[in-house]
CSV table of C-alpha atoms and ligand atoms in Angstrom, one decimal:
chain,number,residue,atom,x,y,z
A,1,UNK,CA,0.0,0.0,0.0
A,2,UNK,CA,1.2,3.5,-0.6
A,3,UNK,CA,2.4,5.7,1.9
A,4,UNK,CA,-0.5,8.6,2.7
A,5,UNK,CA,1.1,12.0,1.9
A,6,UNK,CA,1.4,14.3,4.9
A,7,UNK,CA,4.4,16.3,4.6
A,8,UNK,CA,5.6,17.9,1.7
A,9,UNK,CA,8.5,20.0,-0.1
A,10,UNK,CA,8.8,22.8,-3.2
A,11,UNK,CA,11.3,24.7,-4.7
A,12,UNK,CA,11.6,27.4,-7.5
A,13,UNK,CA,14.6,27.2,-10.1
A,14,UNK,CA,15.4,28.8,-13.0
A,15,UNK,CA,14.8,32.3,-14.2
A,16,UNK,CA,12.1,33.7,-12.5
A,17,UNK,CA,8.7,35.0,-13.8
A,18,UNK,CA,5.6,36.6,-12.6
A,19,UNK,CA,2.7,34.0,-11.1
A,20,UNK,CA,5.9,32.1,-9.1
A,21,UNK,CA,4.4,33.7,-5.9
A,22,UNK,CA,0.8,33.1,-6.6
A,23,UNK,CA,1.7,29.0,-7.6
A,24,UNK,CA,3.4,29.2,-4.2
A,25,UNK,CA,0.4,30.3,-2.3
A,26,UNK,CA,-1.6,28.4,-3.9
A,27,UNK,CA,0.1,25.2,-3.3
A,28,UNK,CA,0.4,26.1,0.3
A,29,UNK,CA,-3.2,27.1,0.9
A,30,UNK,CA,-4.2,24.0,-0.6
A,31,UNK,CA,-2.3,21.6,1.1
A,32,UNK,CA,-3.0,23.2,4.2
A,33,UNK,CA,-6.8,24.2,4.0
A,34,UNK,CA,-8.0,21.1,1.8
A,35,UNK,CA,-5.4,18.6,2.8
A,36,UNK,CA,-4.7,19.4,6.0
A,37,UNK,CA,-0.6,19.0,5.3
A,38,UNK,CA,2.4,20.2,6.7
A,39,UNK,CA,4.9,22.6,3.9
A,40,UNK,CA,8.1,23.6,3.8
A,41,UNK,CA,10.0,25.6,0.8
A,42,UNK,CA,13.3,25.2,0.4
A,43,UNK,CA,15.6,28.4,-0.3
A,44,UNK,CA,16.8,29.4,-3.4
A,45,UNK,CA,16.0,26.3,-5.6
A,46,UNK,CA,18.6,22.9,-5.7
A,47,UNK,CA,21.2,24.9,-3.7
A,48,UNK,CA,18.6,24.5,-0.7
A,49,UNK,CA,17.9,21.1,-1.4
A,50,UNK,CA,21.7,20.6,-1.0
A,51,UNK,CA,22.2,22.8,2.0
A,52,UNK,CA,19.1,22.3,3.7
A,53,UNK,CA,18.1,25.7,3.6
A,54,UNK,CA,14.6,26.2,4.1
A,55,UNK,CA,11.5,27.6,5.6
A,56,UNK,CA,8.1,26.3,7.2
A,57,UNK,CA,5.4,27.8,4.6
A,58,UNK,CA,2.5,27.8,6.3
A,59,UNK,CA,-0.6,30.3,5.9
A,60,UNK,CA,1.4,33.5,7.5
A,61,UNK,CA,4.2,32.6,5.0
A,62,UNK,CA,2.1,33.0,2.3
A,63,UNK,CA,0.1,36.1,2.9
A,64,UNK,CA,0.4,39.1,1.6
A,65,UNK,CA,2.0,37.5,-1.7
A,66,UNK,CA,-0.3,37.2,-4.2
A,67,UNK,CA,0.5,40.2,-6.5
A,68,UNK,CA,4.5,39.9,-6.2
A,69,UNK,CA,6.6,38.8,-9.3
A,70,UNK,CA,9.4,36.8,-8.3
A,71,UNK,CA,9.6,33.9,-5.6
A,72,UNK,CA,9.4,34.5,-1.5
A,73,UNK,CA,11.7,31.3,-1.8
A,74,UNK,CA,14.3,32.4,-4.4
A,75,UNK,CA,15.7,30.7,-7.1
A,76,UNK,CA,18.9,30.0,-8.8
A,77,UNK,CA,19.7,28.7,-12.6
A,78,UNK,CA,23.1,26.9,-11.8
A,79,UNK,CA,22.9,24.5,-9.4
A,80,UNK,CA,22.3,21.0,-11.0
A,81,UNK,CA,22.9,18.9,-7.9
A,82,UNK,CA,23.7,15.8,-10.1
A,83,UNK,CA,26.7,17.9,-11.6
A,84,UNK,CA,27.4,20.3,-9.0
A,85,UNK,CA,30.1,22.9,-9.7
A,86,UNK,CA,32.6,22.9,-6.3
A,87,UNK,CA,36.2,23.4,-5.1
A,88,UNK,CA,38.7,20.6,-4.0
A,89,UNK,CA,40.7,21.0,-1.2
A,90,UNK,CA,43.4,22.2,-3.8
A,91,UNK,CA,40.9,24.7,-4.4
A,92,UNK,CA,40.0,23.7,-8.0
A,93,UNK,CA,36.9,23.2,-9.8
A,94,UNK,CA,35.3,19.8,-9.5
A,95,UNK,CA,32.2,18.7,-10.9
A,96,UNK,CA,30.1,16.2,-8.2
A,97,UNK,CA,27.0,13.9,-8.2
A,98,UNK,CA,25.9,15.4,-4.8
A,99,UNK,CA,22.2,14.5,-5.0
A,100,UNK,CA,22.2,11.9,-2.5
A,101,UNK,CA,22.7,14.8,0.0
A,102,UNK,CA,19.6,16.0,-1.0
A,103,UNK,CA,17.8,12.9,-0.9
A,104,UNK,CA,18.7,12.4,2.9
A,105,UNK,CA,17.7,16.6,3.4
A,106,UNK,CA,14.0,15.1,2.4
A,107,UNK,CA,14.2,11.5,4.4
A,108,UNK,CA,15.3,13.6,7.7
A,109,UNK,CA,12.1,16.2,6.9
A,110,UNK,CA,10.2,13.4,6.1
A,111,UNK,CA,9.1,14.4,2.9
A,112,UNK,CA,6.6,12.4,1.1
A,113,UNK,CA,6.6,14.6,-2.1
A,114,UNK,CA,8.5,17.5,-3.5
A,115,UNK,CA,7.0,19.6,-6.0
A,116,UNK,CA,9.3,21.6,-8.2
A,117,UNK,CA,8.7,24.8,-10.1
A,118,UNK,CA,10.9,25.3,-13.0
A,119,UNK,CA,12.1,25.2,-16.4
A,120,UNK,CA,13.8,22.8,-18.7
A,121,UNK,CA,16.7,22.7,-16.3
A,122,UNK,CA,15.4,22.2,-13.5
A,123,UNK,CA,12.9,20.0,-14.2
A,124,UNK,CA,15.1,17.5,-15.7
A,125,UNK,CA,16.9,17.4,-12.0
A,126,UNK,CA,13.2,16.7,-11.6
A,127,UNK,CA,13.1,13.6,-13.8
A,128,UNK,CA,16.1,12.7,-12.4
A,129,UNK,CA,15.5,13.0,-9.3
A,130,UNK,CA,12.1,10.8,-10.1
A,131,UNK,CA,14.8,8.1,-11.3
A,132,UNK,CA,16.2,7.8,-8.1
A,133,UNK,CA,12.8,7.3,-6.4
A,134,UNK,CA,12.0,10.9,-4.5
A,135,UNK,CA,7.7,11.5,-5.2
A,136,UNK,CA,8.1,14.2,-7.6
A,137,UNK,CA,5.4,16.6,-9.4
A,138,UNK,CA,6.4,19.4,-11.6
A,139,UNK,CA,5.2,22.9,-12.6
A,140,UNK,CA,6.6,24.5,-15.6
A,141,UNK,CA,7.5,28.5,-15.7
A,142,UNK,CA,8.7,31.0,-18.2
A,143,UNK,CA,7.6,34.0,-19.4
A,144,UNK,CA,8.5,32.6,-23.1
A,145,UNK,CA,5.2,30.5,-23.6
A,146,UNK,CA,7.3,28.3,-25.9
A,147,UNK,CA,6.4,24.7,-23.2
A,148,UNK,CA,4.9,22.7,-25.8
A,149,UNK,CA,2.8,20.1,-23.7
A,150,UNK,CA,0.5,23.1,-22.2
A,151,UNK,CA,-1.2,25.8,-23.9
A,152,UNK,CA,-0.2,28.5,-21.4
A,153,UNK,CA,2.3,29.4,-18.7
A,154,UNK,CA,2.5,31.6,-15.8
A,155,UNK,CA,4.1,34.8,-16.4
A,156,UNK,CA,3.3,34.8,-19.7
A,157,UNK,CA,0.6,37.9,-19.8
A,158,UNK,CA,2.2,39.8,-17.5
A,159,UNK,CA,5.1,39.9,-19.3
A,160,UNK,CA,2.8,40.8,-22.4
A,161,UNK,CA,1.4,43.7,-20.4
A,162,UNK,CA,5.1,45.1,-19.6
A,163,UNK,CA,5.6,45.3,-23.6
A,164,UNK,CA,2.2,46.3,-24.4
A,165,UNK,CA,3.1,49.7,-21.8
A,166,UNK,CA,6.4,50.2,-23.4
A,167,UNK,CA,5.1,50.6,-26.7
A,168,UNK,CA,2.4,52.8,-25.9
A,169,UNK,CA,4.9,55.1,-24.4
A,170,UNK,CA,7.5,54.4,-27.2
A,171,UNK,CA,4.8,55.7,-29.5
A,172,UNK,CA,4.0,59.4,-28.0
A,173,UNK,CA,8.1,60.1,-28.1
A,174,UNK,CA,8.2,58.3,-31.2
A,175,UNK,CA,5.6,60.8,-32.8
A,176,UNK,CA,7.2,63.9,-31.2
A,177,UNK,CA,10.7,63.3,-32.9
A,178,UNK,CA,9.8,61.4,-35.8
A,179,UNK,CA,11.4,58.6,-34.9
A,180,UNK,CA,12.1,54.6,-35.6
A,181,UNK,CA,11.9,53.0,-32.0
A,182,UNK,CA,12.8,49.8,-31.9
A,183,UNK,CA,12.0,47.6,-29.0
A,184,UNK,CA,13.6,44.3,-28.2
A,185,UNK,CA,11.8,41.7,-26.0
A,186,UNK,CA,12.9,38.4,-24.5
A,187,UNK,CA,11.4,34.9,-25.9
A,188,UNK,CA,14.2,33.0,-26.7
A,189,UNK,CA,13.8,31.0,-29.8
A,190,UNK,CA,9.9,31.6,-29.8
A,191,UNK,CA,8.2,34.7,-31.0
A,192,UNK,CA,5.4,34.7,-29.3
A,193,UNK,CA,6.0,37.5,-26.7
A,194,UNK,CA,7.1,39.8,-29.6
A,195,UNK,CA,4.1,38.9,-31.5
A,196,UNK,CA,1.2,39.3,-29.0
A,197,UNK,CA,3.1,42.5,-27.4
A,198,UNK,CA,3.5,43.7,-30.9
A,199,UNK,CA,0.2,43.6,-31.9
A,200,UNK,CA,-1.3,44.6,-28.4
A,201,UNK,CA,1.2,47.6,-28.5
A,202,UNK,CA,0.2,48.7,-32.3
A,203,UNK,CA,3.9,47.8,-33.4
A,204,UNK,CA,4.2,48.5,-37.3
A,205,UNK,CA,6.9,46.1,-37.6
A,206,UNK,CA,7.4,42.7,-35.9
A,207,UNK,CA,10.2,40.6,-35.9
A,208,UNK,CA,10.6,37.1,-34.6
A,209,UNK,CA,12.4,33.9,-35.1
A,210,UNK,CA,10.0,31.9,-36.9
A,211,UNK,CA,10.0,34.3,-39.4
A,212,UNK,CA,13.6,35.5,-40.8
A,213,UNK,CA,14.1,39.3,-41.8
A,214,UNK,CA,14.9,41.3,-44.8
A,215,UNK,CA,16.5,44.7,-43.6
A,216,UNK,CA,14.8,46.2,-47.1
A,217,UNK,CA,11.7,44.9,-46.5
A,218,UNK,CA,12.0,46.6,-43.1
A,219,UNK,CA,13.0,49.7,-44.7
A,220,UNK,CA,10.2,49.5,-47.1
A,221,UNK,CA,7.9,50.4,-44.6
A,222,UNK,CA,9.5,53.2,-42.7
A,223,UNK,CA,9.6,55.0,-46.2
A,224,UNK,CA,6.1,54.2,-47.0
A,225,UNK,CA,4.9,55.2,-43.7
A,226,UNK,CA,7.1,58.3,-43.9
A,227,UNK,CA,5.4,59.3,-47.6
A,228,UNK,CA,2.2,58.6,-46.2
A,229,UNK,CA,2.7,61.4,-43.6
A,230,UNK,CA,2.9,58.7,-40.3
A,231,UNK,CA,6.8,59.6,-39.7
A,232,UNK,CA,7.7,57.3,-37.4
A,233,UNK,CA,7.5,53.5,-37.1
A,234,UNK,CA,7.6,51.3,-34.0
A,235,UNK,CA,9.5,47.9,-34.2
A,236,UNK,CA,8.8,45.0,-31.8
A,237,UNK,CA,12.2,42.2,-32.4
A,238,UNK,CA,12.0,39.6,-30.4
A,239,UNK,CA,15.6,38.7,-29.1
A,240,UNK,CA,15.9,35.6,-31.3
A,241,UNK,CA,15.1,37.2,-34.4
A,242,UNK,CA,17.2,36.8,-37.0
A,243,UNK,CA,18.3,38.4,-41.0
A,244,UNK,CA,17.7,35.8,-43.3
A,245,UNK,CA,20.9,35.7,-44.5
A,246,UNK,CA,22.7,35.8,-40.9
A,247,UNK,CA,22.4,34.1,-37.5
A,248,UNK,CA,21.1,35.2,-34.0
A,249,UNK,CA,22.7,37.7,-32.1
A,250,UNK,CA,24.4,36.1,-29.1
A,251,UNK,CA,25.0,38.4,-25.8
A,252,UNK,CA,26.9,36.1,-24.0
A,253,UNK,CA,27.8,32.7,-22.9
A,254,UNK,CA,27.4,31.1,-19.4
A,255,UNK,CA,29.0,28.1,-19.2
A,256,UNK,CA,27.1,27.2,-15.7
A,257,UNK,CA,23.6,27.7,-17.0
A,258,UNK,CA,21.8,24.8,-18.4
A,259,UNK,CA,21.2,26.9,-21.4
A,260,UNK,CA,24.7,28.4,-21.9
A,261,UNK,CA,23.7,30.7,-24.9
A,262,UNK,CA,22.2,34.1,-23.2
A,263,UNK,CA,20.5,35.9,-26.7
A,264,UNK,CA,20.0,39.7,-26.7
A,265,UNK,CA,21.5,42.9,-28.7
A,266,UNK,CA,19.3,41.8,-32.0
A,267,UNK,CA,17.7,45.3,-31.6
A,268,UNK,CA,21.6,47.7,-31.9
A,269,UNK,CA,22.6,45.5,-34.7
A,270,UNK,CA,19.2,46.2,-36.7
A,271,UNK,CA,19.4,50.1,-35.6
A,272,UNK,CA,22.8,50.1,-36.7
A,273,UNK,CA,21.7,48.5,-39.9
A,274,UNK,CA,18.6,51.2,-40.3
A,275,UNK,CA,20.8,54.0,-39.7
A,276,UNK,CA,23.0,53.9,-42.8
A,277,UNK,CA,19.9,53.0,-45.2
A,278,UNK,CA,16.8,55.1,-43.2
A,279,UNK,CA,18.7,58.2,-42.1
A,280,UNK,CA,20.1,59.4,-45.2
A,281,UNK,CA,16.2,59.3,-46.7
A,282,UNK,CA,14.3,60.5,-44.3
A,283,UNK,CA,16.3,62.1,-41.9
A,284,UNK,CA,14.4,59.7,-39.0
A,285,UNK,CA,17.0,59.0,-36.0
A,286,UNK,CA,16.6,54.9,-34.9
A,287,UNK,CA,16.7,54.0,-31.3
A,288,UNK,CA,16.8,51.3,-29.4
A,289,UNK,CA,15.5,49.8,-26.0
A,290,UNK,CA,16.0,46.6,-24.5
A,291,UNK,CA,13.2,45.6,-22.6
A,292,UNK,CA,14.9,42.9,-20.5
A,293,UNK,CA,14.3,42.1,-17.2
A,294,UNK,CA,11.0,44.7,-16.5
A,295,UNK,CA,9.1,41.6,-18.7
A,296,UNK,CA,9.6,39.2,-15.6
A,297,UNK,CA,9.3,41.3,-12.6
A,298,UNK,CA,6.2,43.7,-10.9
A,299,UNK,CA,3.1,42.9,-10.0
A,300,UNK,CA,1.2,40.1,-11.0
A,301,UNK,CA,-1.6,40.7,-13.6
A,302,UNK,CA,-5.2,38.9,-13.0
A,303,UNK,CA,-4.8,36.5,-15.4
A,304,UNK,CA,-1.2,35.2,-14.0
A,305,UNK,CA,-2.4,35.3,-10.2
A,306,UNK,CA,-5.7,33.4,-11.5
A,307,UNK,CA,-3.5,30.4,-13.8
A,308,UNK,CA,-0.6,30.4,-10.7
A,309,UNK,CA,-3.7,29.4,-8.2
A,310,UNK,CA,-4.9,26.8,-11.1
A,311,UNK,CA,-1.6,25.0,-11.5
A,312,UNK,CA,-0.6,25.1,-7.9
A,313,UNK,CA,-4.1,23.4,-6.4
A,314,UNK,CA,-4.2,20.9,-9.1
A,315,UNK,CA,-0.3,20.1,-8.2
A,316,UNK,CA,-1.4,19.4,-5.1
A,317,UNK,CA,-4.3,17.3,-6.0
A,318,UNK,CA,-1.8,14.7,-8.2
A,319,UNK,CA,0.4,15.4,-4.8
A,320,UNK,CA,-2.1,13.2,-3.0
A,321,UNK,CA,-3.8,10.9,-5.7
A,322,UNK,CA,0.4,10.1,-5.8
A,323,UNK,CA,0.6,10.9,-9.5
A,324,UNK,CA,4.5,11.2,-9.4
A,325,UNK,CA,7.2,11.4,-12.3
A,326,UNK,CA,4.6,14.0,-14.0
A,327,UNK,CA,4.3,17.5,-14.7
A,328,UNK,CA,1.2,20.3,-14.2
A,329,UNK,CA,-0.2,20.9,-18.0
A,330,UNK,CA,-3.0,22.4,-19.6
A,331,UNK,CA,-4.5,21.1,-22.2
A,332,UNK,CA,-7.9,22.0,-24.3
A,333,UNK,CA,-8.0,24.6,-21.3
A,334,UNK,CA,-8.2,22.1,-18.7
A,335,UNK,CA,-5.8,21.1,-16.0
A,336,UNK,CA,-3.8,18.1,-17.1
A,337,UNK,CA,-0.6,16.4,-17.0
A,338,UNK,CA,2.2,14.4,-18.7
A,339,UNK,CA,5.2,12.6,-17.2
A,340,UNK,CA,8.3,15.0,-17.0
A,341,UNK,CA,10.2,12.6,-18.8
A,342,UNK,CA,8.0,12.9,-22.1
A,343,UNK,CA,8.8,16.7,-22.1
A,344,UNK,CA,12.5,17.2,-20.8
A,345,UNK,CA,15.7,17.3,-21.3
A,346,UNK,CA,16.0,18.4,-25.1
A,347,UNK,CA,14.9,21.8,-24.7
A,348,UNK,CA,11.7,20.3,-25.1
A,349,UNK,CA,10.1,22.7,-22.6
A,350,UNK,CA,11.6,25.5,-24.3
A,351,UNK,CA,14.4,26.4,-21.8
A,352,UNK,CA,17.5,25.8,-23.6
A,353,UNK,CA,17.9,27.2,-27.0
A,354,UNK,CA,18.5,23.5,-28.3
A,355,UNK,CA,15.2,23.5,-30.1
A,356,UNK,CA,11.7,21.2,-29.3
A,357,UNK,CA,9.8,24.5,-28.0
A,358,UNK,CA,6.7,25.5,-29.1
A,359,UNK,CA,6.9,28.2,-32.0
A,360,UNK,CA,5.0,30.5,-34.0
A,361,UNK,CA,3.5,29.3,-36.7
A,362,UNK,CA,4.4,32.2,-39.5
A,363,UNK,CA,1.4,31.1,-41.1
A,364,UNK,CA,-1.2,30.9,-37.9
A,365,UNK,CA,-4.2,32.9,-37.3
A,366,UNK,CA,-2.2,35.5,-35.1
A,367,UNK,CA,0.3,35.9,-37.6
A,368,UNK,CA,-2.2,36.1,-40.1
A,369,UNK,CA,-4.5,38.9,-38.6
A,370,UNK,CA,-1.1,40.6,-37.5
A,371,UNK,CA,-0.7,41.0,-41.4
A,372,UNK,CA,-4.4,41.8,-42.4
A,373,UNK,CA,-4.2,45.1,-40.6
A,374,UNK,CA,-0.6,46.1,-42.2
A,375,UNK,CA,1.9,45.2,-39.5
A,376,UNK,CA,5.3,43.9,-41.6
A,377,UNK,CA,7.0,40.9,-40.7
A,378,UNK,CA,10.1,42.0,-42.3
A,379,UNK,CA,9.8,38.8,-45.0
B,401,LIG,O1,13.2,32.0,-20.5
B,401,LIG,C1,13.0,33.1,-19.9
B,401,LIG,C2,14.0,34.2,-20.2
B,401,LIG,O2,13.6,35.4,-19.5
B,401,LIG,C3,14.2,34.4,-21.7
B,401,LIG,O3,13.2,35.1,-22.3
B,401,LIG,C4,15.6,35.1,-21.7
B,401,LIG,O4,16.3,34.9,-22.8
B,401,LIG,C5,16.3,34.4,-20.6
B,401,LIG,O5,15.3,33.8,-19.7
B,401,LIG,C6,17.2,35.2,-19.7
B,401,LIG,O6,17.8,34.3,-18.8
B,401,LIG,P1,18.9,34.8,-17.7
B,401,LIG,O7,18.1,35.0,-16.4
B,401,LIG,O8,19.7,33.6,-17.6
B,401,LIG,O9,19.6,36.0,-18.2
């Protein structure tokens, strides 16, 4: 017979996102109110796990939350506890399977299930960590929408409502100065932040990976707008777009992340690009701004505080109906699951830029209203 369920464990890893806080709350007000079981978080993601770092969540711990981006618990994107980055005693870098130190931190709390909040990273520690027997349930989070077993993810909207703002202010200095503005926005290899920002944020241009650009094309429009008396065009380019003839536009790489290859700076090479064929026309000065973090922080819109409290209670109900090894979904816009290792390790929940996430489809009804009502893809 199985063990009943009366004591259990979370942790947040990865990047953060909006809705973290409200999954949390709602995962603890759950267990406590409907289950009647005991919580405890543990601090800033693995690295807790490993140090057993951690706090007792109970109904005080999670009030006052609700509306917060981020995580009350923390979270870090580098601590893979089954290759854990540490120091001799010569003092040099080693690489160590430390998870059986976690695995005791969960027998000594008696922990009958941990449920993990993360992305691709750190939910294949999940899987993992399934493998070597620990009760596991997962929650996927990122702001990129790109998971491609669920339909939506926390963090998501909000993050569509911080670029949505930006371009409504982008527009009134935009019109003052006759300006190009272009605004790059996170997403990783999927366009779909830059796309429904774009459109909610009346962007005249919108350029994403799924659909590679053509700086004339992109030109074409300025000058037509410009003739047509509208002198100045606002460009949404999502951080993974790319020219058709080049590659992505890499910021940086961390070798310690579980995806190494940080994208961003796509928006200063295309202003540098419009500035020797747009000024010398029209005059028009380009500039750029990088959205960056503002799309993952601030308070929690209605529709993120409402999905967080749907995946968190239904992660508690697998919790005690025991349905381990699997991961919180949605699909046909109900409350689902799939087993972690289905969606893992590849990039396959669209946290490494390896590929497997869910795109745009270039020729999908977004897309496709996006270019009924004139906005340019850059193709
Ligand atoms: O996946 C979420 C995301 O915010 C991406 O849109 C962005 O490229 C990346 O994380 C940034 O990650 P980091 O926190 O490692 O800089």
């Amino acid at each position: 017979m199985k063990k009943e369920v009366k004591r259990i464990a979370l942790l947040t890893g990865g990047g953060d996102c909006s809705g973290l806080n409200a999954v949390i709350r709602s995962i603890v007000k759950s267990a406590i109110l409907k289950y009647d079981l005991e919580v405890i978080g543990f601090k800033g993601g693995y690295h807790g796990l490993y140090t057993d770092d951690y706090i007792k969540l109970d109904l005080a711990a999670v009030s006052g939350i609700f509306h917060q981006g981020g995580t009350i618990l923390k979270m870090s994107n580098k601590d893979n506890l089954f290759n854990y980055k540490m120091k001799d005693e010569n003092g040099k870098v080693i690489y160590k399977d430390v998870s059986d130190v976690a695995v005791e931190n969960l027998k000594k709390h008696n922990i009958d299930a941990l449920i993990i909040i993360g992305g691709d990273g750190t939910l294949t520690s999940a899987r993992d960590f399934a493998r070597k027997g620990v009760n596991v349930v997962g929650i996927p989070k990122t702001i990129d929408n790109d998971v491609p077993a669920t339909e939506i993810t926390f963090g998501y909207r909000t993050a569509l409502d911080h670029i949505m703002l930006s371009l409504d202010a982008l527009h009134t200095t935009a019109f003052s100065h006759d300006r190009v503005m272009i605004l790059e926005v996170m997403g990783r290899n999927a366009g779909w932040l830059a796309l429904e920002g774009g459109i909610a944020g009346s962007a005249d241009v919108i350029l994403i990976p799924e659909v590679p650009y053509d700086i004339n094309s992109i030109t074409k429009t300025i000058f037509d707008r410009y003739n047509r008396g509208s002198r100045f065009t606002i460009i949404c380019i999502s951080e993974g777009a790319k020219p058709a003839d080049g590659k992505v536009t890499i910021k940086a790489i961390d070798k310690d992340s579980p995806d190494s290859i940080k994208l961003g700076g796509v928006g200063e090479v295309l202003r540098m690009q419009l500035d020797k064929v747009v000024k010398p026309v029209t005059g028009q000065d380009i500039r750029v701004t990088n959205l960056g973090y503002i799309q993952r922080g601030g308070v929690t819109n209605a529709f993120d505080r409402v999905l967080g409290t749907k995946y968190g209670a239904y992660a508690l109900d697998m919790v005690v109906a025991q349905e381990f090894g699997r991961m919180v979904i949605i699909k046909n816009d109900r409350m689902d699951s799939v087993r972690i290792e289905e969606v893992v390790g590849s990039g396959a929940i669209g946290q490494t830029s390896s590929g497997g996430a869910r795109i745009v489809n270039p020729h999908g009804d977004l897309v496709n209203s996006a270019r009924a009502i004139g906005i340019t893809f850059g193709d």
